[in-house]
mmCIF file of C-alpha atoms in Angstrom:
data_model
loop_
_atom_site.group_PDB
_atom_site.id
_atom_site.type_symbol
_atom_site.label_atom_id
_atom_site.label_comp_id
_atom_site.label_asym_id
_atom_site.label_seq_id
_atom_site.Cartn_x
_atom_site.Cartn_y
_atom_site.Cartn_z
ATOM 1 C CA MET A 1 105.905 115.232 74.253
ATOM 2 C CA ALA A 2 104.031 115.419 77.549
ATOM 3 C CA GLU A 3 105.683 117.172 80.441
ATOM 4 C CA THR A 4 107.292 114.821 82.960
ATOM 5 C CA PRO A 5 105.150 114.724 86.113
ATOM 6 C CA THR A 6 106.575 115.870 89.419
ATOM 7 C CA LEU A 7 107.569 113.229 91.943
ATOM 8 C CA ILE A 8 107.247 113.588 95.693
ATOM 9 C CA PRO A 9 110.818 113.528 97.085
ATOM 10 C CA ASN A 10 110.478 111.627 100.369
ATOM 11 C CA LEU A 11 108.229 110.799 103.290
ATOM 12 C CA ASN A 12 109.634 113.530 105.512
ATOM 13 C CA GLU A 13 108.550 116.221 103.070
ATOM 14 C CA ILE A 14 105.159 114.567 102.717
ATOM 15 C CA MET A 15 104.702 114.656 106.473
ATOM 16 C CA ASN A 16 105.987 118.212 106.804
ATOM 17 C CA GLU A 17 103.865 119.671 104.023
ATOM 18 C CA TYR A 18 100.983 117.344 103.213
ATOM 19 C CA ILE A 19 99.871 116.508 106.741
ATOM 20 C CA GLN A 20 100.041 119.880 108.415
ATOM 21 C CA PRO A 21 96.862 121.991 108.504
ATOM 22 C CA GLU A 22 96.135 124.087 105.457
ATOM 23 C CA GLU A 23 96.488 127.362 107.342
ATOM 24 C CA GLU A 24 100.058 126.330 108.179
ATOM 25 C CA MET A 25 100.769 125.259 104.619
ATOM 26 C CA ALA A 26 99.924 128.722 103.363
ATOM 27 C CA GLN A 27 102.850 130.017 105.416
ATOM 28 C CA GLY A 28 105.228 127.198 104.544
ATOM 29 C CA THR A 29 107.980 127.032 101.977
ATOM 30 C CA GLN A 30 107.564 125.654 98.489
ATOM 31 C CA ARG A 31 108.360 121.929 98.227
ATOM 32 C CA ASP A 32 111.568 120.721 96.661
ATOM 33 C CA GLU A 33 110.837 119.452 93.159
ATOM 34 C CA ALA A 34 113.774 117.039 93.095
ATOM 35 C CA ALA A 35 112.648 113.569 92.037
ATOM 36 C CA PRO A 36 113.610 110.283 93.696
ATOM 37 C CA GLU A 37 115.052 107.425 91.734
ATOM 38 C CA VAL A 38 112.620 105.599 89.473
ATOM 39 C CA PRO A 39 112.009 102.018 90.734
ATOM 40 C CA GLU A 40 114.148 99.457 88.923
ATOM 41 C CA VAL A 41 112.590 96.903 86.595
ATOM 42 C CA SER A 42 113.175 94.232 89.253
ATOM 43 C CA THR A 43 110.467 95.838 91.372
ATOM 44 C CA ILE A 44 107.910 95.346 88.606
ATOM 45 C CA PRO A 45 106.028 92.021 88.768
ATOM 46 C CA GLN A 46 107.008 89.393 86.216
ATOM 47 C CA GLU A 47 104.766 87.274 83.992
ATOM 48 C CA LYS A 48 105.305 84.217 81.821
ATOM 49 C CA THR A 49 105.569 84.517 78.044
ATOM 50 C CA ASP A 50 104.402 81.798 75.637
ATOM 51 C CA LYS A 51 107.901 80.354 75.807
ATOM 52 C CA GLY A 52 107.891 80.285 79.597
ATOM 53 C CA LYS A 53 110.434 83.068 80.046
ATOM 54 C CA GLU A 54 109.804 85.797 82.616
ATOM 55 C CA VAL A 55 109.637 89.342 81.325
ATOM 56 C CA ALA A 56 108.841 92.631 82.985
ATOM 57 C CA VAL A 57 105.192 93.557 82.708
ATOM 58 C CA GLU A 58 104.896 96.896 80.953
ATOM 59 C CA GLU A 59 102.747 98.324 83.728
ATOM 60 C CA GLU A 60 104.370 101.720 83.904
ATOM 61 C CA GLU A 61 102.656 102.638 80.647
ATOM 62 C CA ASN A 62 99.219 101.587 81.913
ATOM 63 C CA GLU A 63 96.807 103.419 84.166
ATOM 64 C CA PHE A 64 95.121 100.212 85.299
ATOM 65 C CA ILE A 65 96.416 96.787 86.202
ATOM 66 C CA SER A 66 93.791 95.009 84.106
ATOM 67 C CA GLU A 67 90.702 95.430 81.974
ATOM 68 C CA GLU A 68 88.625 94.573 85.025
ATOM 69 C CA ALA A 69 90.247 97.411 86.955
ATOM 70 C CA SER A 70 89.494 99.817 84.105
ATOM 71 C CA ALA A 71 85.887 98.629 84.063
ATOM 72 C CA ASN A 72 85.664 99.080 87.835
ATOM 73 C CA MET A 73 86.732 102.683 87.468
ATOM 74 C CA GLN A 74 83.856 103.438 85.123
ATOM 75 C CA LYS A 75 81.328 101.341 87.020
ATOM 76 C CA TYR A 76 82.077 102.302 90.620
ATOM 77 C CA TYR A 77 84.478 105.211 91.011
ATOM 78 C CA ALA A 78 84.677 107.650 88.080
ATOM 79 C CA ASP A 79 82.036 110.085 89.378
ATOM 80 C CA LYS A 80 81.953 108.985 93.005
ATOM 81 C CA GLY A 81 82.330 111.415 95.900
ATOM 82 C CA PHE A 82 84.355 110.904 99.083
ATOM 83 C CA VAL A 83 83.968 110.668 102.829
ATOM 84 C CA GLY A 84 86.410 113.418 103.769
ATOM 85 C CA GLU A 85 88.764 112.774 106.691
ATOM 86 C CA ARG A 86 88.538 115.310 109.505
ATOM 87 C CA GLY A 87 91.125 116.016 112.158
ATOM 88 C CA PHE A 88 91.682 118.228 115.168
ATOM 89 C CA VAL A 89 93.021 121.769 115.197
ATOM 90 C CA ASN A 90 94.605 122.707 118.544
ATOM 91 C CA PRO A 91 92.781 120.002 120.546
ATOM 92 C CA ILE A 92 91.872 120.823 124.129
ATOM 93 C CA SER A 93 91.696 118.681 127.248
ATOM 94 C CA PRO A 94 90.910 115.773 127.471
ATOM 95 C CA PHE A 95 91.503 115.168 123.755
ATOM 96 C CA LYS A 96 94.999 116.624 123.811
ATOM 97 C CA GLU A 97 96.109 114.264 126.566
ATOM 98 C CA MET A 98 94.546 111.247 124.877
ATOM 99 C CA ILE A 99 96.202 112.057 121.545
ATOM 100 C CA GLU A 100 99.605 112.569 123.162
ATOM 101 C CA LYS A 101 99.332 109.411 125.271
ATOM 102 C CA ARG A 102 98.545 107.287 122.222
ATOM 103 C CA GLY A 103 101.128 108.959 119.989
ATOM 104 C CA TRP A 104 98.383 110.008 117.572
ATOM 105 C CA GLY A 105 99.709 113.518 116.935
ATOM 106 C CA VAL A 106 100.151 113.055 113.177
ATOM 107 C CA PHE A 107 97.170 110.730 112.824
ATOM 108 C CA CYS A 108 94.686 113.105 114.487
ATOM 109 C CA LYS A 109 95.923 116.331 112.892
ATOM 110 C CA HIS A 110 93.646 117.920 110.293
ATOM 111 C CA LYS A 111 95.179 117.324 106.872
ATOM 112 C CA LYS A 112 94.844 118.225 103.230
ATOM 113 C CA PRO A 113 92.010 116.211 101.709
ATOM 114 C CA GLY A 114 93.890 114.172 99.094
ATOM 115 C CA TYR A 115 93.947 113.911 95.294
ATOM 116 C CA ALA A 116 90.751 112.620 93.695
ATOM 117 C CA ALA A 117 92.166 110.842 90.629
ATOM 118 C CA VAL A 118 94.878 108.888 92.410
ATOM 119 C CA VAL A 119 92.418 107.757 95.111
ATOM 120 C CA ARG A 120 89.954 106.500 92.494
ATOM 121 C CA GLU A 121 92.752 104.689 90.621
ATOM 122 C CA PHE A 122 93.862 103.069 93.884
ATOM 123 C CA TYR A 123 90.423 101.608 94.549
ATOM 124 C CA ALA A 124 89.841 100.577 90.941
ATOM 125 C CA ASN A 125 93.129 98.642 90.896
ATOM 126 C CA LEU A 126 92.481 96.827 94.184
ATOM 127 C CA VAL A 127 91.030 94.015 92.093
ATOM 128 C CA GLY A 128 94.614 93.170 91.055
ATOM 129 C CA ARG A 129 96.210 93.553 94.502
ATOM 130 C CA LYS A 130 99.207 91.425 95.454
ATOM 131 C CA ASP A 131 100.626 90.912 98.925
ATOM 132 C CA ASN A 132 98.758 93.900 100.410
ATOM 133 C CA SER A 133 99.987 96.173 97.609
ATOM 134 C CA VAL A 134 98.043 97.818 94.805
ATOM 135 C CA PHE A 135 99.293 99.016 91.431
ATOM 136 C CA VAL A 136 98.983 102.790 90.946
ATOM 137 C CA ARG A 137 100.625 104.608 88.006
ATOM 138 C CA GLY A 138 103.504 102.170 87.617
ATOM 139 C CA VAL A 139 104.176 101.763 91.334
ATOM 140 C CA TRP A 140 103.100 99.043 93.760
ATOM 141 C CA VAL A 141 101.682 100.840 96.792
ATOM 142 C CA PRO A 142 101.587 98.967 100.127
ATOM 143 C CA TYR A 143 98.262 99.487 101.892
ATOM 144 C CA GLY A 144 98.419 96.918 104.705
ATOM 145 C CA ALA A 145 98.235 97.693 108.398
ATOM 146 C CA GLU A 146 102.013 98.062 108.741
ATOM 147 C CA ALA A 147 102.252 100.521 105.840
ATOM 148 C CA ILE A 148 99.386 102.625 107.206
ATOM 149 C CA ASN A 149 100.870 102.694 110.695
ATOM 150 C CA GLU A 150 104.266 103.670 109.308
ATOM 151 C CA ALA A 151 102.739 106.519 107.317
ATOM 152 C CA TYR A 152 101.268 107.955 110.512
ATOM 153 C CA GLY A 153 104.318 107.347 112.696
ATOM 154 C CA LEU A 154 102.674 104.417 114.509
ATOM 155 C CA ALA A 155 104.982 101.580 113.466
ATOM 156 C CA GLY A 156 104.758 98.413 115.540
ATOM 157 C CA GLN A 157 101.254 98.967 116.877
ATOM 158 C CA LYS A 158 99.124 95.940 117.757
ATOM 159 C CA HIS A 159 95.671 95.452 119.203
ATOM 160 C CA GLY A 160 95.798 95.130 122.972
ATOM 161 C CA SER A 161 94.310 92.094 124.716
ATOM 162 C CA LYS A 162 91.387 94.120 126.069
ATOM 163 C CA PHE A 163 90.478 95.383 122.609
ATOM 164 C CA LYS A 164 90.683 91.867 121.162
ATOM 165 C CA LYS A 165 88.373 90.612 123.891
ATOM 166 C CA LEU A 166 85.978 93.469 123.175
ATOM 167 C CA ILE A 167 85.906 92.538 119.470
ATOM 168 C CA GLU A 168 85.241 88.891 120.262
ATOM 169 C CA SER A 169 82.497 89.531 122.836
ATOM 170 C CA PRO A 170 81.035 93.020 122.473
ATOM 171 C CA ASN A 171 78.441 94.092 125.046
ATOM 172 C CA LEU A 172 76.489 96.969 123.549
ATOM 173 C CA GLU A 173 74.623 97.743 126.774
ATOM 174 C CA LYS A 174 77.884 98.037 128.701
ATOM 175 C CA MET A 175 79.445 100.189 125.988
ATOM 176 C CA ALA A 176 76.351 102.392 125.790
ATOM 177 C CA LYS A 177 76.439 102.973 129.532
ATOM 178 C CA LYS A 178 79.980 104.345 129.242
ATOM 179 C CA LEU A 179 79.319 106.334 126.077
ATOM 180 C CA THR A 180 76.088 107.944 127.297
ATOM 181 C CA ASP A 181 76.943 108.419 130.971
ATOM 182 C CA GLY A 182 74.353 105.887 132.033
ATOM 183 C CA LYS A 183 71.474 106.752 129.666
ATOM 184 C CA VAL A 184 71.800 103.431 127.798
ATOM 185 C CA ASN A 185 69.036 104.315 125.358
ATOM 186 C CA LEU A 186 69.326 101.682 122.612
ATOM 187 C CA ASN A 187 67.110 101.939 119.550
ATOM 188 C CA GLN A 188 66.259 99.643 116.688
ATOM 189 C CA GLY A 189 68.215 100.439 113.541
ATOM 190 C CA LYS A 190 68.040 99.115 109.992
ATOM 191 C CA LYS A 191 67.927 95.328 109.609
ATOM 192 C CA GLY A 192 66.989 95.043 113.280
ATOM 193 C CA ALA A 193 70.404 96.122 114.570
ATOM 194 C CA ARG A 194 70.493 98.001 117.861
ATOM 195 C CA VAL A 195 72.073 101.453 117.778
ATOM 196 C CA ILE A 196 72.878 104.329 120.136
ATOM 197 C CA ASN A 197 71.455 107.751 119.357
ATOM 198 C CA ARG A 198 74.227 110.252 118.740
ATOM 199 C CA GLY A 199 72.370 112.805 120.847
ATOM 200 C CA ASP A 200 72.681 110.528 123.894
ATOM 201 C CA LEU A 201 76.476 110.468 123.746
ATOM 202 C CA THR A 202 78.543 112.449 126.211
ATOM 203 C CA GLU A 203 80.237 115.476 124.693
ATOM 204 C CA GLU A 204 83.624 113.751 124.755
ATOM 205 C CA ALA A 205 82.233 110.618 123.091
ATOM 206 C CA LYS A 206 80.419 112.740 120.504
ATOM 207 C CA VAL A 207 83.639 114.435 119.396
ATOM 208 C CA TRP A 208 85.477 111.136 119.051
ATOM 209 C CA PHE A 209 82.491 109.742 117.144
ATOM 210 C CA TYR A 210 82.699 112.566 114.581
ATOM 211 C CA PHE A 211 86.402 111.791 114.223
ATOM 212 C CA LEU A 212 86.132 108.026 113.789
ATOM 213 C CA ALA A 213 83.111 108.402 111.461
ATOM 214 C CA SER A 214 85.362 110.178 108.974
ATOM 215 C CA VAL A 215 88.749 108.563 109.597
ATOM 216 C CA LEU A 216 88.410 105.058 111.069
ATOM 217 C CA VAL A 217 84.936 103.781 110.201
ATOM 218 C CA PRO A 218 83.921 106.246 107.468
ATOM 219 C CA THR A 219 80.224 106.939 107.115
ATOM 220 C CA LYS A 220 78.074 109.936 106.226
ATOM 221 C CA HIS A 221 75.295 108.626 108.466
ATOM 222 C CA VAL A 222 76.142 110.076 111.875
ATOM 223 C CA CYS A 223 72.739 110.203 113.563
ATOM 224 C CA THR A 224 73.256 106.840 115.250
ATOM 225 C CA VAL A 225 76.188 104.789 116.514
ATOM 226 C CA ARG A 226 76.274 101.191 115.285
ATOM 227 C CA GLU A 227 77.978 98.362 117.127
ATOM 228 C CA GLN A 228 81.251 98.410 115.165
ATOM 229 C CA GLU A 229 81.531 102.154 115.741
ATOM 230 C CA ALA A 230 80.647 101.767 119.424
ATOM 231 C CA ILE A 231 83.431 99.187 119.824
ATOM 232 C CA ILE A 232 86.122 101.600 118.642
ATOM 233 C CA LEU A 233 84.579 104.565 120.444
ATOM 234 C CA TYR A 234 84.430 102.634 123.712
ATOM 235 C CA ALA A 235 88.007 101.399 123.256
ATOM 236 C CA ILE A 236 89.270 104.944 122.699
ATOM 237 C CA LEU A 237 87.604 106.278 125.835
ATOM 238 C CA LYS A 238 88.751 103.296 127.908
ATOM 239 C CA GLY A 239 92.334 103.647 126.720
ATOM 240 C CA PHE A 240 92.552 100.215 125.045
ATOM 241 C CA LYS A 241 95.398 99.696 122.596
ATOM 242 C CA ILE A 242 94.159 99.864 119.001
ATOM 243 C CA ASN A 243 96.028 98.931 115.847
ATOM 244 C CA ILE A 244 94.972 101.905 113.722
ATOM 245 C CA GLY A 245 96.459 100.432 110.555
ATOM 246 C CA ALA A 246 94.478 97.194 110.925
ATOM 247 C CA VAL A 247 91.210 99.082 111.387
ATOM 248 C CA ILE A 248 91.788 101.258 108.303
ATOM 249 C CA GLU A 249 92.990 98.359 106.149
ATOM 250 C CA SER A 250 89.868 96.421 107.079
ATOM 251 C CA SER A 251 87.708 99.441 106.216
ATOM 252 C CA ILE A 252 89.359 99.811 102.797
ATOM 253 C CA MET A 253 88.798 96.153 101.975
ATOM 254 C CA ARG A 254 85.265 96.161 103.360
ATOM 255 C CA TYR A 255 84.389 98.953 100.961
ATOM 256 C CA HIS A 256 86.068 97.209 98.021
ATOM 257 C CA ASP A 257 84.478 93.838 98.765
ATOM 258 C CA GLY A 258 81.033 95.345 99.373
ATOM 259 C CA ASN A 259 78.576 96.904 96.957
ATOM 260 C CA ARG A 260 80.717 100.082 96.620
ATOM 261 C CA ARG A 261 77.652 102.278 96.250
ATOM 262 C CA GLY A 262 78.582 104.574 99.106
ATOM 263 C CA LEU A 263 81.101 107.399 99.029
ATOM 264 C CA ILE A 264 84.794 106.489 98.725
ATOM 265 C CA PRO A 265 86.488 106.273 102.159
ATOM 266 C CA HIS A 266 89.980 107.221 103.354
ATOM 267 C CA PRO A 267 91.018 109.642 100.566
ATOM 268 C CA THR A 268 93.676 111.326 102.704
ATOM 269 C CA THR A 269 95.208 108.067 103.905
ATOM 270 C CA VAL A 270 95.229 106.575 100.409
ATOM 271 C CA THR A 271 96.895 109.703 99.020
ATOM 272 C CA LEU A 272 99.582 109.540 101.716
ATOM 273 C CA LEU A 273 100.293 105.887 100.942
ATOM 274 C CA CYS A 274 100.619 106.676 97.238
ATOM 275 C CA LEU A 275 102.910 109.646 97.831
ATOM 276 C CA LYS A 276 105.059 107.651 100.226
ATOM 277 C CA ALA A 277 105.458 104.896 97.639
ATOM 278 C CA GLY A 278 106.626 107.411 95.006
ATOM 279 C CA VAL A 279 103.541 107.503 92.784
ATOM 280 C CA LYS A 280 103.974 110.038 89.991
ATOM 281 C CA GLY A 281 101.633 112.947 89.479
ATOM 282 C CA THR A 282 101.408 116.641 88.704
ATOM 283 C CA TRP A 283 100.897 117.443 92.346
ATOM 284 C CA GLY A 284 99.550 120.904 92.959
ATOM 285 C CA GLU A 285 97.694 120.760 89.651
ATOM 286 C CA GLU A 286 95.571 117.638 90.105
ATOM 287 C CA GLU A 287 92.016 117.947 91.377
ATOM 288 C CA GLU A 288 91.791 117.658 95.135
ATOM 289 C CA VAL A 289 89.125 115.827 97.087
ATOM 290 C CA PRO A 290 86.573 118.402 98.363
ATOM 291 C CA LYS A 291 87.771 120.007 101.568
ATOM 292 C CA THR A 292 86.264 119.040 104.907
ATOM 293 C CA SER A 293 86.087 121.252 107.967
ATOM 294 C CA PRO A 294 88.261 120.355 110.970
ATOM 295 C CA LEU A 295 87.081 119.553 114.466
ATOM 296 C CA VAL A 296 87.491 122.881 116.224
ATOM 297 C CA LEU A 297 87.198 122.669 120.002
ATOM 298 C CA THR A 298 87.104 125.515 122.503
ATOM 299 C CA GLY A 299 86.789 125.622 126.283
ATOM 300 C CA VAL A 300 87.577 122.929 128.837
ATOM 301 C CA ILE A 301 85.707 119.633 129.033
ATOM 302 C CA LYS A 302 85.691 117.968 132.453
ATOM 303 C CA GLY A 303 82.691 115.730 132.001
ATOM 304 C CA PRO A 304 79.082 115.746 130.780
ATOM 305 C CA ARG A 305 77.575 116.945 134.076
ATOM 306 C CA ASN A 306 79.583 120.144 134.494
ATOM 307 C CA LEU A 307 80.224 120.920 130.839
ATOM 308 C CA LYS A 308 78.110 124.067 130.808
ATOM 309 C CA LYS A 309 79.883 125.417 133.875
ATOM 310 C CA ARG A 310 83.434 124.613 132.851
ATOM 311 C CA GLY A 311 83.490 125.398 129.163
ATOM 312 C CA VAL A 312 81.953 125.211 125.724
ATOM 313 C CA ILE A 313 82.639 122.766 122.969
ATOM 314 C CA THR A 314 82.198 123.882 119.381
ATOM 315 C CA ILE A 315 81.992 121.209 116.706
ATOM 316 C CA THR A 316 81.710 122.003 113.027
ATOM 317 C CA GLU A 317 78.718 119.824 112.261
ATOM 318 C CA PRO A 318 79.349 117.313 109.447
ATOM 319 C CA GLU A 319 75.664 117.487 108.471
ATOM 320 C CA GLU A 320 76.392 120.797 106.760
ATOM 321 C CA GLU A 321 79.021 119.212 104.554
ATOM 322 C CA GLY A 322 76.718 116.245 104.013
ATOM 323 C CA ALA A 323 73.921 118.497 102.763
ATOM 324 C CA LYS A 324 76.247 120.248 100.314
ATOM 325 C CA ARG A 325 77.638 116.924 99.114
ATOM 326 C CA LYS A 326 74.123 115.564 98.606
ATOM 327 C CA GLN A 327 73.220 118.590 96.483
ATOM 328 C CA GLN A 328 76.332 118.051 94.374
ATOM 329 C CA GLU A 329 75.549 114.351 93.966
ATOM 330 C CA GLU A 330 71.957 115.075 92.968
ATOM 331 C CA ALA A 331 73.184 117.591 90.382
ATOM 332 C CA LEU A 332 75.517 114.925 88.960
ATOM 333 C CA GLY A 333 72.810 112.289 89.094
ATOM 334 C CA ILE A 334 74.805 110.039 91.432
ATOM 335 C CA ALA A 335 72.956 110.586 94.694
ATOM 336 C CA GLU A 336 72.044 107.459 96.658
ATOM 337 C CA THR A 337 68.456 106.311 96.617
ATOM 338 C CA GLU A 338 66.844 105.219 99.865
ATOM 339 C CA GLU A 339 67.119 101.609 98.665
ATOM 340 C CA GLU A 340 70.841 101.993 98.016
ATOM 341 C CA ASN A 341 71.264 103.681 101.376
ATOM 342 C CA GLN A 342 69.724 100.655 103.078
ATOM 343 C CA GLU A 343 71.925 98.301 101.057
ATOM 344 C CA ASN A 344 74.979 100.198 102.267
ATOM 345 C CA GLN A 345 74.024 99.282 105.818
ATOM 346 C CA GLN A 346 74.030 95.557 105.062
ATOM 347 C CA GLY A 347 76.847 93.557 106.582
ATOM 348 C CA GLU A 348 77.355 96.052 109.367
ATOM 349 C CA ASP A 349 77.876 93.215 111.833
ATOM 350 C CA HIS A 350 80.710 91.815 109.695
ATOM 351 C CA PHE A 351 83.171 94.643 110.129
ATOM 352 C CA ASP A 352 86.379 92.671 110.626
ATOM 353 C CA PHE A 353 89.322 94.523 112.106
ATOM 354 C CA THR A 354 90.744 91.581 114.064
ATOM 355 C CA ALA A 355 93.921 91.266 111.966
ATOM 356 C CA GLY A 356 95.903 93.497 114.302
#
């Protein structure tokens, strides 16, 4: 008989042990292995029998919600890599003040990368989602904006009026002026879309761009800033209220509803949602998503003009991780072709995070 998998006890332990940086975890105490109560049958969706009676669906014995979900695993996710989520370690000014003001302490902290199998199962089963919940290993896992915000201690967040207005009527030239300190050097991207060169960003904007490109609008293409990325980047620097959960939920669904040829986004967030919901697993033994380096900042940033005089910023470049990942993908035979890469850029003007 197979050994009973370990259950994660509660959200507090998840936050205390899973979210803190790995160097802190090495010094921490071993987690309590006590298991929470198994969800009652009433929490399992019901279906009609031939006689019209409702019976509990025997989902706890199944890995996937349907044959289509199982097929999706093999077709889209089984050998797929991830866009690792990167956070800050000991952020300096002005990032520290911005994080504290927004209450993003947990959200912005560098975290463990997540568990590969449970993340892939989550995405494969999205085809059978119900009421913003997805079936994972016998448990219905909420993944909507409210659940994501709650997981990061941001319950009750909504988009502010200024951010909503920005979404409805974005002005890329105006945003570029703020993000580049007046350079406003727009270039022509794929499919004719205008983009901002990453190299033209101010140092502060560049750091936030690296962050949102792994956590909010995941992409491994960080040479240019597209409009949907510029909207969030501009909103962060201007202090607009952003519903983080709505942005991430939209990103998850955009990936699922798209061609799904790119790397899997949000592995850390998905893992947290699954752990919070009580998904079973042999945690500590399951394969982890490949580690990503944190955003390590040193010095004092006062602005782009006096940066060299006042301090130095050190960013662990994501291109290094991207090169290693590409080598791994090529070795596995799953690397994107240039044609697939271009297809992944389609629909970039349809990034919908207005639900918040």
